Short mmCIF file of C-alpha atoms in Angstrom, two decimals:
data_model
loop_
_atom_site.label_atom_id
_atom_site.label_comp_id
_atom_site.label_asym_id
_atom_site.label_seq_id
_atom_site.Cartn_x
_atom_site.Cartn_y
_atom_site.Cartn_z
CA MET A 845 -4.74 14.25 -3.63
CA GLY A 846 -5.23 16.66 -6.40
CA LEU A 847 -2.55 18.53 -8.09
CA LYS A 848 -3.68 21.95 -6.70
CA ARG A 849 -3.49 20.51 -3.26
CA ILE A 850 -0.11 19.17 -3.98
CA ALA A 851 1.11 22.62 -4.93
CA ALA A 852 -0.64 24.54 -2.12
CA ALA A 853 0.87 22.04 0.55
CA PHE A 854 4.16 22.49 -0.87
CA ALA A 855 3.94 26.32 -0.59
CA ALA A 856 2.63 26.00 2.85
CA TYR A 857 5.36 23.71 3.81
CA VAL A 858 8.14 25.94 2.41
CA LEU A 859 7.00 29.01 4.45
CA THR A 860 6.46 27.16 7.87
CA ALA A 861 8.86 24.28 8.29
CA GLY A 862 11.22 24.73 4.96
CA LEU A 863 12.17 22.51 2.10
CA ALA A 864 14.30 19.58 2.89
CA LEU A 865 16.29 19.74 -0.13
CA ALA A 866 19.11 17.38 -0.39
CA GLY A 867 20.70 19.32 -3.47
CA GLU A 868 20.91 22.67 -2.20
CA THR A 869 23.27 24.53 -4.00
CA GLY A 870 26.62 22.97 -2.76
CA ALA A 871 25.13 20.69 -0.59
CA VAL A 872 25.14 17.35 -2.42
CA LYS A 873 28.19 15.13 -1.71
CA GLY A 874 26.97 11.84 -3.11
CA VAL A 875 24.11 9.56 -3.93
CA VAL A 876 23.54 6.16 -2.36
CA GLU A 877 21.29 3.67 -4.14
CA LEU A 878 19.97 0.74 -1.89
CA PHE A 879 18.87 -2.54 -3.88
CA THR A 880 16.74 -4.22 -0.94
CA SER A 881 13.77 -6.19 -0.47
CA GLN A 882 10.88 -7.13 2.03
CA GLY A 883 11.34 -10.95 1.51
CA CYS A 884 14.99 -10.84 2.07
CA ASN A 885 15.85 -11.84 5.80
CA SER A 886 19.38 -10.01 5.43
CA CYS A 887 17.74 -7.00 4.30
CA PRO A 888 16.42 -5.16 7.46
CA PRO A 889 19.98 -4.18 9.15
CA ALA A 890 20.30 -2.43 5.63
CA ASP A 891 17.25 -1.24 5.57
CA ARG A 892 17.99 0.64 8.97
CA ALA A 893 21.37 1.72 7.91
CA PHE A 894 19.79 3.45 4.89
CA GLU A 895 17.50 5.17 7.06
CA THR A 896 20.33 6.78 8.98
CA LEU A 897 21.88 8.01 5.55
CA THR A 898 18.21 9.71 4.54
CA ARG A 899 18.77 11.71 7.67
CA GLN A 900 22.23 13.05 6.74
CA PRO A 901 22.45 16.36 4.77
CA GLY A 902 24.00 16.34 1.45
CA ILE A 903 23.13 12.67 0.59
CA VAL A 904 20.76 11.64 -2.08
CA ALA A 905 19.39 8.31 -0.69
CA LEU A 906 17.01 6.48 -2.85
CA ALA A 907 15.76 2.41 -2.11
CA TYR A 908 14.98 0.40 -5.05
CA HIS A 909 12.92 -2.47 -3.99
CA VAL A 910 13.48 -5.50 -6.50
CA ASP A 911 11.27 -8.25 -7.30
CA TYR A 912 13.14 -11.26 -7.52
CA TRP A 913 12.63 -12.46 -4.05
CA ASN A 914 8.79 -12.60 -4.45
CA TYR A 915 9.00 -16.39 -5.10
CA ARG A 916 10.09 -17.07 -1.73
CA GLY A 917 6.41 -16.42 -0.46
CA TRP A 918 5.80 -12.86 -0.25
CA THR A 919 5.43 -10.11 -2.94
CA ASP A 920 7.25 -7.12 -2.03
CA THR A 921 4.68 -4.37 -1.68
CA LEU A 922 7.09 -1.73 -3.03
CA GLY A 923 9.00 -3.83 -5.55
CA SER A 924 9.06 -3.31 -9.39
CA PRO A 925 10.58 -4.96 -12.57
CA GLY A 926 12.10 -1.23 -13.14
CA ASN A 927 14.10 -1.43 -10.00
CA THR A 928 15.20 -4.93 -10.57
CA ALA A 929 16.22 -3.76 -14.24
CA ARG A 930 17.93 -0.82 -12.91
CA GLN A 931 20.07 -3.44 -10.75
CA TYR A 932 20.85 -5.57 -13.51
CA GLY A 933 22.16 -2.75 -15.49
CA TYR A 934 24.46 -1.61 -12.84
CA ALA A 935 25.50 -5.45 -12.48
CA ARG A 936 26.53 -5.35 -16.25
CA SER A 937 28.30 -2.09 -15.77
CA PHE A 938 30.55 -3.58 -12.93
CA GLY A 939 31.14 -6.77 -14.96
CA ARG A 940 29.35 -8.88 -12.36
CA ASN A 941 27.38 -11.95 -13.42
CA GLY A 942 24.45 -11.60 -10.87
CA VAL A 943 22.53 -9.44 -8.52
CA TYR A 944 22.24 -9.28 -4.55
CA THR A 945 20.55 -7.73 -1.69
CA PRO A 946 20.99 -5.58 0.12
CA GLN A 947 23.32 -3.77 -2.30
CA ALA A 948 24.36 -0.32 -2.14
CA VAL A 949 25.66 1.56 -5.32
CA ILE A 950 27.36 4.76 -4.55
CA ASN A 951 27.58 7.60 -7.26
CA GLY A 952 26.85 4.88 -9.83
CA ARG A 953 30.46 3.94 -9.60
CA VAL A 954 30.99 1.78 -6.62
CA GLN A 955 29.01 -1.33 -5.37
CA MET A 956 29.50 -2.37 -1.99
CA LYS A 957 27.32 -4.52 0.82
CA ALA A 958 24.95 -2.14 2.44
CA VAL A 959 24.78 -3.08 6.07
CA ASP A 960 27.11 -0.53 7.42
CA ALA A 961 26.03 3.46 7.46
CA SER A 962 29.54 4.33 8.38
CA ALA A 963 31.13 2.46 5.70
CA LEU A 964 28.32 4.02 3.14
CA SER A 965 28.81 7.90 4.18
CA GLY A 966 32.61 7.06 4.59
CA LYS A 967 32.75 6.20 0.90
CA ILE A 968 30.71 9.09 -0.34
CA ASN A 969 33.15 11.43 1.51
CA THR A 970 36.35 9.60 -0.19
CA LEU A 971 34.45 10.07 -3.39
CA ALA A 972 33.71 13.71 -3.02
CA GLY A 973 36.34 16.41 -4.31
CA THR A 974 37.68 13.55 -6.67
CA GLU A 975 37.00 12.47 -10.01
CA GLY A 976 34.60 9.78 -8.57
CA GLY A 977 32.48 12.83 -6.99
CA LEU A 978 29.65 15.12 -8.14
CA ARG A 979 30.97 17.91 -10.29
CA VAL A 980 27.75 19.45 -12.01
CA LYS A 981 25.45 21.33 -10.34
CA VAL A 982 21.80 20.13 -10.60
CA ASP A 983 18.75 22.21 -8.95
CA ALA A 984 14.97 21.29 -8.99
CA ALA A 985 12.01 23.05 -7.75
CA LEU A 986 8.38 22.73 -8.02
CA GLN A 987 6.94 25.94 -9.76
CA GLY A 988 2.89 25.57 -9.76
CA ASP A 989 1.89 22.61 -11.65
CA ALA A 990 5.63 22.34 -13.23
CA LEU A 991 8.88 20.53 -12.15
CA ALA A 992 11.64 22.98 -12.90
CA ILE A 993 15.20 21.35 -13.68
CA ASN A 994 18.32 23.47 -14.04
CA ILE A 995 21.56 22.06 -14.60
CA GLY A 996 24.85 23.46 -15.08
CA PRO A 997 27.53 23.71 -17.30
CA GLY A 998 30.41 20.76 -17.39
CA SER A 999 32.08 18.30 -19.97
CA GLY A 1000 30.99 15.39 -21.29
CA LYS A 1001 27.40 14.06 -21.98
CA ALA A 1002 25.01 12.28 -19.45
CA ASP A 1003 21.31 11.23 -19.34
CA ILE A 1004 18.55 13.47 -17.28
CA VAL A 1005 17.03 11.03 -14.92
CA VAL A 1006 14.09 11.70 -12.69
CA VAL A 1007 13.34 9.47 -9.72
CA TYR A 1008 10.27 9.55 -7.99
CA PHE A 1009 9.87 8.38 -4.31
CA ARG A 1010 7.70 7.80 -1.41
CA GLN A 1011 9.79 9.18 1.88
CA GLN A 1012 7.96 6.99 4.44
CA LYS A 1013 6.06 3.52 4.25
CA ASP A 1014 5.02 1.32 7.08
CA VAL A 1015 4.46 -2.26 5.75
CA ASP A 1016 3.50 -5.56 7.78
CA VAL A 1017 5.08 -8.62 6.03
CA LEU A 1018 2.48 -11.44 6.19
CA LYS A 1019 4.69 -13.94 4.43
CA GLY A 1020 8.24 -15.33 3.52
CA GLU A 1021 11.58 -15.03 5.67
CA ASN A 1022 10.08 -11.94 7.49
CA LYS A 1023 6.78 -13.11 8.23
CA GLY A 1024 5.12 -11.23 11.05
CA GLN A 1025 7.35 -8.55 11.10
CA ARG A 1026 6.76 -4.65 10.68
CA PHE A 1027 8.98 -2.35 8.98
CA THR A 1028 9.44 1.17 8.02
CA TYR A 1029 10.66 1.98 4.61
CA TRP A 1030 12.42 4.83 3.52
CA ASN A 1031 12.81 6.92 0.04
CA SER A 1032 11.46 3.92 -1.88
CA VAL A 1033 11.50 4.42 -5.70
CA SER A 1034 8.12 4.32 -7.24
CA ASP A 1035 9.34 5.24 -11.01
CA ILE A 1036 12.27 6.17 -12.72
CA GLN A 1037 11.60 8.15 -16.07
CA PRO A 1038 14.46 9.93 -18.48
CA ALA A 1039 14.06 13.45 -18.91
CA GLY A 1040 16.42 14.22 -21.90
CA MET A 1041 20.16 14.57 -22.69
CA TRP A 1042 22.78 17.01 -21.26
CA HIS A 1043 25.78 17.53 -23.72
CA GLY A 1044 28.20 19.85 -21.25
CA GLU A 1045 26.11 22.93 -21.84
CA ALA A 1046 23.78 24.59 -19.08
CA VAL A 1047 20.18 23.32 -19.60
CA SER A 1048 16.89 23.94 -18.42
CA LEU A 1049 13.50 21.75 -18.48
CA SER A 1050 10.14 21.88 -17.34
CA LEU A 1051 8.30 18.68 -16.74
CA PRO A 1052 4.67 18.02 -15.44
CA ALA A 1053 4.42 17.53 -11.89
CA LYS A 1054 1.51 15.13 -12.42
CA LYS A 1055 3.68 12.39 -11.56
CA LEU A 1056 3.34 13.12 -8.08
CA ARG A 1057 -0.27 12.68 -8.04
CA ASP A 1058 -0.10 9.65 -10.18
CA GLU A 1059 2.77 7.77 -8.31
CA GLY A 1060 1.77 9.07 -4.69
CA SER A 1061 4.98 10.05 -4.36
CA ASP A 1062 6.31 13.15 -2.36
CA GLY A 1063 9.78 13.05 -3.09
CA ILE A 1064 11.82 13.66 -6.41
CA ALA A 1065 14.92 12.84 -7.11
CA VAL A 1066 17.26 14.34 -10.33
CA LEU A 1067 20.14 12.32 -11.18
CA LEU A 1068 22.98 13.45 -14.25
CA GLN A 1069 23.97 9.93 -15.09
CA SER A 1070 26.32 8.62 -17.80
CA ALA A 1071 25.61 5.54 -19.52
CA THR A 1072 27.82 2.71 -21.03
CA GLU A 1073 27.93 2.05 -24.69
CA LYS A 1074 25.05 -0.55 -24.22
CA GLY A 1075 22.98 2.08 -22.07
CA ASP A 1076 23.77 0.79 -18.68
CA PRO A 1077 23.53 3.13 -15.73
CA SER A 1078 26.95 4.42 -14.78
CA ALA A 1079 28.75 7.46 -13.09
CA ILE A 1080 26.36 9.88 -11.48
CA ILE A 1081 28.01 13.40 -12.02
CA GLY A 1082 25.17 15.65 -10.55
CA ALA A 1083 22.25 15.29 -8.59
CA THR A 1084 19.79 16.83 -6.22
CA ALA A 1085 16.32 15.74 -4.55
CA LEU A 1086 13.52 17.51 -3.15
CA THR A 1087 10.99 16.35 -0.91
CA ILE A 1088 7.56 17.65 0.10
CA GLY A 1089 5.89 17.66 3.46
CA LEU A 1090 2.88 15.74 2.61
CA THR A 1091 1.86 13.16 5.40
CA GLN A 1092 0.85 9.69 4.06
#
């Protein structure tokens, strides 16, 4: 699909059905990042719980399919080394010796098992309005062939991270622990890219929107995320997400 067609579809969707914008001003309560795998037989309940969260307003929900279960006979069609690297980065931030699936990370601050949607949304609600919540305003919008990002003022410094994802993908698993099953996956991350730094002052960025075409993505999240001294991902202090009404 060409970039002009993407932009046209986006404009039509805004006019007719509206934009599903988790980061609408004042709306974002928190970010949940699920680390999952098609080759993990304990992950389907977590994937279903995660789907529930993708439908809740005020939550930026991102699913990172990892690749370290591929040795069991099924190569995750949505997995990537980058997703695995992000999970290992969190493990170092949390002082953990290893990683596991299904794992959820809330606001880059708290890790927990990901099988209970109520527990996950409850943790988001608990953190909201505290130092563990999101405190910096982040907005994003497609403007022609550009992605416009606006970040408000605050204190501290953080990375500006752009995450591209696919809203929905049906997969038939042909081998491994989940052989013979068909799953629908939501908000699966296809790429993670740094976009700049924030040092407490309001900042505006304009990025090429061609990554939508290149990645086949129809969703973008922007995370304002601090890092440890070693550069591993840490607290998320601001976020937004937008999705485009395109069918697969």
